[in-house]
PDB file of C-alpha atoms in Angstrom:
ATOM      1  CA  SER M 355       5.413  -0.039  11.749  1.00  0.00           C
ATOM      2  CA  ILE M 356       5.142   1.022  15.390  1.00  0.00           C
ATOM      3  CA  VAL M 357       3.916   4.509  14.484  1.00  0.00           C
ATOM      4  CA  HIS M 358       1.315   2.996  12.191  1.00  0.00           C
ATOM      5  CA  LYS M 359      -0.032   0.895  15.073  1.00  0.00           C
ATOM      6  CA  MET M 360      -0.076   3.948  17.329  1.00  0.00           C
ATOM      7  CA  TYR M 361      -2.126   5.864  14.750  1.00  0.00           C
ATOM      8  CA  GLU M 362      -4.488   2.937  14.401  1.00  0.00           C
ATOM      9  CA  GLU M 363      -5.274   2.850  18.112  1.00  0.00           C
ATOM     10  CA  CYS M 364      -5.468   6.627  18.446  1.00  0.00           C
ATOM     11  CA  LEU M 365      -7.757   7.148  15.452  1.00  0.00           C
ATOM     12  CA  ARG M 366      -9.860   4.126  16.375  1.00  0.00           C
ATOM     13  CA  GLU M 367     -10.524   5.776  19.726  1.00  0.00           C
ATOM     14  CA  TYR M 368     -11.272   9.076  17.983  1.00  0.00           C
ATOM     15  CA  ALA M 369     -13.733   7.323  15.654  1.00  0.00           C
ATOM     16  CA  ILE M 370     -15.633   5.985  18.652  1.00  0.00           C
ATOM     17  CA  ASN M 371     -15.847   9.361  20.382  1.00  0.00           C
ATOM     18  CA  PHE M 372     -15.972  11.839  17.485  1.00  0.00           C
ATOM     19  CA  ASN M 373     -18.910  12.032  15.068  1.00  0.00           C
ATOM     20  CA  THR M 374     -18.177  15.172  13.045  1.00  0.00           C
ATOM     21  CA  SER M 375     -15.262  17.190  11.710  1.00  0.00           C
ATOM     22  CA  ASP M 376     -16.146  19.806  14.322  1.00  0.00           C
ATOM     23  CA  ASP M 377     -15.321  17.242  17.019  1.00  0.00           C
ATOM     24  CA  TYR M 378     -11.920  16.737  15.405  1.00  0.00           C
ATOM     25  CA  LYS M 379     -11.452  20.515  15.256  1.00  0.00           C
ATOM     26  CA  VAL M 380     -11.872  20.705  19.031  1.00  0.00           C
ATOM     27  CA  GLU M 381      -9.257  17.975  19.415  1.00  0.00           C
ATOM     28  CA  LEU M 382      -6.947  19.725  16.980  1.00  0.00           C
ATOM     29  CA  ASP M 383      -7.098  22.949  18.986  1.00  0.00           C
ATOM     30  CA  LYS M 384      -6.209  21.010  22.115  1.00  0.00           C
ATOM     31  CA  VAL M 385      -3.336  19.185  20.427  1.00  0.00           C
ATOM     32  CA  LEU M 386      -1.883  22.434  19.057  1.00  0.00           C
ATOM     33  CA  SER M 387      -2.152  24.317  22.321  1.00  0.00           C
ATOM     34  CA  ASP M 388      -1.035  21.652  24.788  1.00  0.00           C
ATOM     35  CA  PRO M 389       2.300  19.892  24.101  1.00  0.00           C
ATOM     36  CA  GLU M 390       2.009  17.913  27.326  1.00  0.00           C
ATOM     37  CA  TYR M 391      -1.306  16.494  26.145  1.00  0.00           C
ATOM     38  CA  VAL M 392       0.241  15.365  22.862  1.00  0.00           C
ATOM     39  CA  SER M 393       3.147  13.853  24.777  1.00  0.00           C
ATOM     40  CA  SER M 394       0.734  11.933  26.996  1.00  0.00           C
ATOM     41  CA  LEU M 395      -0.991  10.552  23.889  1.00  0.00           C
ATOM     42  CA  SER M 396       2.281   9.370  22.361  1.00  0.00           C
ATOM     43  CA  GLU M 397       3.228   7.753  25.663  1.00  0.00           C
ATOM     44  CA  LYS M 398      -0.165   6.086  25.945  1.00  0.00           C
ATOM     45  CA  TYR M 399      -0.199   4.538  22.485  1.00  0.00           C
ATOM     46  CA  PHE M 400       3.472   3.572  22.501  1.00  0.00           C
ATOM     47  CA  ASP M 401       2.995   1.784  25.827  1.00  0.00           C
ATOM     48  CA  ALA M 402      -0.127   0.081  24.455  1.00  0.00           C
ATOM     49  CA  TYR M 403       1.903  -1.189  21.507  1.00  0.00           C
ATOM     50  CA  CYS M 404       4.629  -2.575  23.772  1.00  0.00           C
ATOM     51  CA  ILE M 405       2.098  -4.278  26.062  1.00  0.00           C
ATOM     52  CA  GLU M 406       0.407  -6.032  23.136  1.00  0.00           C
ATOM     53  CA  SER M 407       3.692  -7.006  21.469  1.00  0.00           C
ATOM     54  CA  ASN M 408       4.726 -10.662  21.515  1.00  0.00           C
ATOM     55  CA  ASN M 409       8.377  -9.651  21.335  1.00  0.00           C
ATOM     56  CA  PRO M 410       9.932  -9.560  24.833  1.00  0.00           C
ATOM     57  CA  ASN M 411      12.581  -7.103  23.626  1.00  0.00           C
ATOM     58  CA  GLU M 412       9.828  -4.548  22.999  1.00  0.00           C
ATOM     59  CA  LYS M 413       8.864  -4.588  26.662  1.00  0.00           C
ATOM     60  CA  THR M 414      12.196  -3.400  28.022  1.00  0.00           C
ATOM     61  CA  ILE M 415      13.277  -0.004  29.347  1.00  0.00           C
ATOM     62  CA  GLU M 416      15.984   0.074  26.680  1.00  0.00           C
ATOM     63  CA  TYR M 417      13.388  -0.298  23.935  1.00  0.00           C
ATOM     64  CA  LYS M 418      11.408   2.607  25.363  1.00  0.00           C
ATOM     65  CA  LYS M 419      14.521   4.753  24.961  1.00  0.00           C
ATOM     66  CA  SER M 420      15.495   3.484  21.527  1.00  0.00           C
ATOM     67  CA  PRO M 421      13.593   3.437  19.239  1.00  0.00           C
ATOM     68  CA  GLY M 422      10.884   4.640  21.623  1.00  0.00           C
ATOM     69  CA  VAL M 423      11.986   8.284  21.789  1.00  0.00           C
ATOM     70  CA  LYS M 424      12.168   8.607  17.989  1.00  0.00           C
ATOM     71  CA  VAL M 425       8.836   6.849  17.453  1.00  0.00           C
ATOM     72  CA  ARG M 426       7.051   9.071  19.938  1.00  0.00           C
ATOM     73  CA  ARG M 427       8.644  12.152  18.359  1.00  0.00           C
ATOM     74  CA  ILE M 428       7.294  11.148  14.945  1.00  0.00           C
ATOM     75  CA  PHE M 429       3.838  10.589  16.435  1.00  0.00           C
ATOM     76  CA  GLU M 430       3.827  13.953  18.197  1.00  0.00           C
ATOM     77  CA  LYS M 431       5.017  15.754  15.054  1.00  0.00           C
ATOM     78  CA  THR M 432       2.546  14.185  12.651  1.00  0.00           C
ATOM     79  CA  LEU M 433      -0.612  13.773  14.728  1.00  0.00           C
ATOM     80  CA  PRO M 434      -1.664  17.457  14.423  1.00  0.00           C
ATOM     81  CA  ILE M 435      -1.153  17.256  10.645  1.00  0.00           C
ATOM     82  CA  ILE M 436      -3.310  14.144  10.408  1.00  0.00           C
ATOM     83  CA  ILE M 437      -6.105  15.695  12.471  1.00  0.00           C
ATOM     84  CA  ASP M 438      -5.923  18.955  10.521  1.00  0.00           C
ATOM     85  CA  GLU M 439      -6.300  17.058   7.238  1.00  0.00           C
ATOM     86  CA  ILE M 440      -9.370  15.270   8.630  1.00  0.00           C
ATOM     87  CA  VAL M 441     -10.919  18.591   9.611  1.00  0.00           C
ATOM     88  CA  THR M 442     -10.161  20.208   6.252  1.00  0.00           C
ATOM     89  CA  SER M 443     -11.249  17.329   4.018  1.00  0.00           C
ATOM     90  CA  LYS M 444     -14.174  16.225   6.221  1.00  0.00           C
ATOM     91  CA  ASN M 445     -13.096  12.628   5.617  1.00  0.00           C
ATOM     92  CA  LEU M 446     -13.593  10.955   8.978  1.00  0.00           C
ATOM     93  CA  PRO M 447     -11.689   7.745   9.871  1.00  0.00           C
ATOM     94  CA  ASP M 448     -14.145   4.856   9.809  1.00  0.00           C
ATOM     95  CA  ARG M 449     -12.319   1.508   9.537  1.00  0.00           C
ATOM     96  CA  PHE M 450      -8.793   0.385  10.319  1.00  0.00           C
ATOM     97  CA  GLU M 451      -6.546  -2.492   9.251  1.00  0.00           C
ATOM     98  CA  LEU M 452      -9.341  -4.023   7.179  1.00  0.00           C
ATOM     99  CA  LYS M 453      -8.315  -7.405   5.815  1.00  0.00           C
ATOM    100  CA  ILE M 454      -9.271  -7.860   2.195  1.00  0.00           C
ATOM    101  CA  GLY M 455     -11.747 -10.745   1.939  1.00  0.00           C
ATOM    102  CA  THR M 456     -13.555  -9.977   5.216  1.00  0.00           C
ATOM    103  CA  GLU M 457     -16.434  -7.699   6.260  1.00  0.00           C
ATOM    104  CA  GLY M 458     -18.149  -7.761   2.885  1.00  0.00           C
ATOM    105  CA  THR M 459     -14.994  -7.195   0.822  1.00  0.00           C
ATOM    106  CA  THR M 460     -13.713  -9.496  -1.885  1.00  0.00           C
ATOM    107  CA  ASN M 461     -10.176 -10.691  -2.572  1.00  0.00           C
ATOM    108  CA  THR M 462     -11.094 -12.190  -5.934  1.00  0.00           C
ATOM    109  CA  LEU M 463     -10.841  -9.949  -8.979  1.00  0.00           C
ATOM    110  CA  LYS M 464     -11.806 -10.793 -12.550  1.00  0.00           C
ATOM    111  CA  THR M 465      -9.987  -9.327 -15.539  1.00  0.00           C
ATOM    112  CA  SER M 466     -11.708  -8.215 -18.758  1.00  0.00           C
ATOM    113  CA  ASN M 467     -10.906 -11.566 -20.391  1.00  0.00           C
ATOM    114  CA  GLY M 468     -12.545 -13.487 -17.545  1.00  0.00           C
ATOM    115  CA  THR M 469      -9.396 -14.534 -15.697  1.00  0.00           C
ATOM    116  CA  GLU M 470      -9.794 -14.535 -11.925  1.00  0.00           C
ATOM    117  CA  PHE M 471      -7.022 -13.970  -9.422  1.00  0.00           C
ATOM    118  CA  ILE M 472      -6.885 -13.757  -5.646  1.00  0.00           C
ATOM    119  CA  PHE M 473      -4.920 -11.141  -3.749  1.00  0.00           C
ATOM    120  CA  ASN M 474      -4.398 -10.469  -0.056  1.00  0.00           C
ATOM    121  CA  GLY M 475      -3.700  -7.355   1.945  1.00  0.00           C
ATOM    122  CA  TYR M 476      -4.750  -4.966   4.673  1.00  0.00           C
ATOM    123  CA  ILE M 477      -6.125  -1.484   4.163  1.00  0.00           C
ATOM    124  CA  ASP M 478      -4.562   0.825   6.740  1.00  0.00           C
ATOM    125  CA  ARG M 479      -7.505   3.211   6.950  1.00  0.00           C
ATOM    126  CA  ILE M 480     -10.856   3.827   5.311  1.00  0.00           C
ATOM    127  CA  ASP M 481     -12.425   7.253   5.724  1.00  0.00           C
ATOM    128  CA  LYS M 482     -16.035   8.255   5.170  1.00  0.00           C
ATOM    129  CA  ASN M 483     -16.852  11.765   4.001  1.00  0.00           C
ATOM    130  CA  GLU M 484     -19.371  13.364   6.336  1.00  0.00           C
ATOM    131  CA  GLU M 485     -21.072  15.266   3.494  1.00  0.00           C
ATOM    132  CA  ASP M 486     -21.577  12.633   0.771  1.00  0.00           C
ATOM    133  CA  ASN M 487     -20.605   9.368   2.576  1.00  0.00           C
ATOM    134  CA  ASN M 488     -18.044   8.558  -0.127  1.00  0.00           C
ATOM    135  CA  LEU M 489     -15.110   6.425   1.001  1.00  0.00           C
ATOM    136  CA  ARG M 490     -11.387   7.161   0.841  1.00  0.00           C
ATOM    137  CA  ILE M 491      -8.557   4.659   1.217  1.00  0.00           C
ATOM    138  CA  ILE M 492      -5.418   5.763   3.080  1.00  0.00           C
ATOM    139  CA  ASP M 493      -2.133   3.847   3.100  1.00  0.00           C
ATOM    140  CA  TYR M 494       0.577   4.933   5.563  1.00  0.00           C
ATOM    141  CA  LYS M 495       4.159   5.077   4.297  1.00  0.00           C
ATOM    142  CA  THR M 496       7.326   5.725   6.300  1.00  0.00           C
ATOM    143  CA  GLY M 497       8.775   7.619   3.335  1.00  0.00           C
ATOM    144  CA  SER M 498       7.279   9.867   0.697  1.00  0.00           C
ATOM    145  CA  LYS M 499       5.288   8.190  -2.074  1.00  0.00           C
ATOM    146  CA  SER M 500       2.999   9.707  -4.685  1.00  0.00           C
ATOM    147  CA  ILE M 501       0.082   8.513  -6.755  1.00  0.00           C
ATOM    148  CA  ASP M 502       1.317   8.084 -10.330  1.00  0.00           C
ATOM    149  CA  LEU M 503      -1.697   7.685 -12.608  1.00  0.00           C
ATOM    150  CA  LYS M 504       0.466   6.706 -15.589  1.00  0.00           C
ATOM    151  CA  LYS M 505       1.897   3.826 -13.591  1.00  0.00           C
ATOM    152  CA  ALA M 506      -1.592   2.850 -12.423  1.00  0.00           C
ATOM    153  CA  LEU M 507      -2.882   2.735 -15.989  1.00  0.00           C
ATOM    154  CA  ALA M 508       0.215   0.757 -16.982  1.00  0.00           C
ATOM    155  CA  GLY M 509      -0.654  -1.830 -14.335  1.00  0.00           C
ATOM    156  CA  VAL M 510       2.352  -1.041 -12.141  1.00  0.00           C
ATOM    157  CA  GLN M 511       0.917   1.011  -9.263  1.00  0.00           C
ATOM    158  CA  ILE M 512      -2.472  -0.621  -8.794  1.00  0.00           C
ATOM    159  CA  GLN M 513      -2.500  -1.591  -5.091  1.00  0.00           C
ATOM    160  CA  LEU M 514      -4.811   1.143  -3.792  1.00  0.00           C
ATOM    161  CA  PHE M 515      -7.089   1.050  -6.838  1.00  0.00           C
ATOM    162  CA  ALA M 516      -7.382  -2.737  -6.465  1.00  0.00           C
ATOM    163  CA  TYR M 517      -8.351  -2.147  -2.834  1.00  0.00           C
ATOM    164  CA  ALA M 518     -11.025   0.278  -4.071  1.00  0.00           C
ATOM    165  CA  ASN M 519     -12.485  -2.491  -6.215  1.00  0.00           C
ATOM    166  CA  ALA M 520     -12.340  -4.911  -3.313  1.00  0.00           C
ATOM    167  CA  ILE M 521     -14.478  -2.768  -0.986  1.00  0.00           C
ATOM    168  CA  ASP M 522     -17.187  -1.793  -3.486  1.00  0.00           C
ATOM    169  CA  ASN M 523     -19.799  -3.441  -1.276  1.00  0.00           C
ATOM    170  CA  LEU M 524     -18.983  -1.050   1.577  1.00  0.00           C
ATOM    171  CA  GLY M 525     -19.745   2.104  -0.422  1.00  0.00           C
ATOM    172  CA  GLU M 526     -18.561   4.342  -3.237  1.00  0.00           C
ATOM    173  CA  VAL M 527     -14.789   4.857  -3.147  1.00  0.00           C
ATOM    174  CA  SER M 528     -13.987   8.276  -4.616  1.00  0.00           C
ATOM    175  CA  SER M 529     -10.268   8.602  -3.795  1.00  0.00           C
ATOM    176  CA  VAL M 530      -7.178   6.767  -2.587  1.00  0.00           C
ATOM    177  CA  GLY M 531      -3.876   8.046  -1.313  1.00  0.00           C
ATOM    178  CA  TYR M 532      -0.661   7.703   0.656  1.00  0.00           C
ATOM    179  CA  PHE M 533       0.136   9.416   3.946  1.00  0.00           C
ATOM    180  CA  PRO M 534       3.859   9.742   4.811  1.00  0.00           C
ATOM    181  CA  ILE M 535       4.646   9.280   8.496  1.00  0.00           C
ATOM    182  CA  GLY M 536       8.439   9.620   8.502  1.00  0.00           C
ATOM    183  CA  LEU M 537      10.197  12.878   9.384  1.00  0.00           C
ATOM    184  CA  LYS M 538      13.135  12.551   7.025  1.00  0.00           C
ATOM    185  CA  SER M 539      13.343  12.010   3.298  1.00  0.00           C
ATOM    186  CA  ASP M 540      16.025   9.922   1.618  1.00  0.00           C
ATOM    187  CA  SER M 541      18.044  13.123   1.096  1.00  0.00           C
ATOM    188  CA  GLY M 542      17.951  13.884   4.817  1.00  0.00           C
ATOM    189  CA  LYS M 543      15.779  16.962   4.386  1.00  0.00           C
ATOM    190  CA  ASP M 544      12.532  17.426   6.268  1.00  0.00           C
ATOM    191  CA  VAL M 545       9.597  15.779   4.545  1.00  0.00           C
ATOM    192  CA  ASP M 546       6.593  17.922   3.628  1.00  0.00           C
ATOM    193  CA  ILE M 547       4.187  15.763   5.602  1.00  0.00           C
ATOM    194  CA  LYS M 548       0.884  15.760   3.790  1.00  0.00           C
ATOM    195  CA  PRO M 549      -1.295  13.114   2.120  1.00  0.00           C
ATOM    196  CA  ASP M 550      -0.935  12.477  -1.601  1.00  0.00           C
ATOM    197  CA  ILE M 551      -4.498  11.834  -2.737  1.00  0.00           C
ATOM    198  CA  SER M 552      -5.726  10.864  -6.195  1.00  0.00           C
ATOM    199  CA  ALA M 553      -7.440  14.131  -7.132  1.00  0.00           C
ATOM    200  CA  LEU M 554      -9.674  12.795  -9.891  1.00  0.00           C
ATOM    201  CA  GLU M 555     -13.183  13.577 -10.999  1.00  0.00           C
ATOM    202  CA  PRO M 556     -15.611  10.722 -10.146  1.00  0.00           C
ATOM    203  CA  ASP M 557     -15.853   9.470 -13.749  1.00  0.00           C
ATOM    204  CA  ASP M 558     -12.062   9.530 -14.193  1.00  0.00           C
ATOM    205  CA  PHE M 559     -11.495   7.737 -10.900  1.00  0.00           C
ATOM    206  CA  LYS M 560     -13.976   5.053 -11.941  1.00  0.00           C
ATOM    207  CA  VAL M 561     -12.064   4.483 -15.175  1.00  0.00           C
ATOM    208  CA  VAL M 562      -8.725   4.106 -13.394  1.00  0.00           C
ATOM    209  CA  LYS M 563     -10.270   1.851 -10.736  1.00  0.00           C
ATOM    210  CA  GLU M 564     -11.868  -0.462 -13.287  1.00  0.00           C
ATOM    211  CA  TYR M 565      -8.695  -0.497 -15.359  1.00  0.00           C
ATOM    212  CA  SER M 566      -6.768  -1.672 -12.305  1.00  0.00           C
TER     213      SER M 566
END
């Protein structure tokens, strides 16, 4: 989505300039205290998206009005929440839009009976914890979605856990989760915008990951 691409560019720039959660805390204070600054960021990353787009319709004044206004509103509403979560969890954004099968990752998985299968995909964001260097996989969703461990163990909701297996060579993955970026739920009520992370003990997470 457009907002997803805006986050990618914004957080990629943060990752270059910020080295600690304290750096993000300084940015968070600025974002919370200066609406014009947040507006300038949304304008900057929306314009960057339009410039890079191969769709001529996304370069028009009309497109900047609709869906541009709504997209920028979502960005401005959710950016402080995203930064605050980074500060609180100390999981710093490290990689973005990582294609499975590149950069030391594997897109070939082997089942317990020896069957191999190939899967493709992109990981929206990989965070690295500044205290223990463990990795966390984040997947952006325009609606609300939760980690359902029963479904994961049943082989239904295995996407993020399969990603965790795929990036083993990059480091120890200790959690995965979804981050909603829409402002409305299906019922029309405001969404409680917060990440849904697999809160498992390391040994339990390893079991679920290997089972997936």
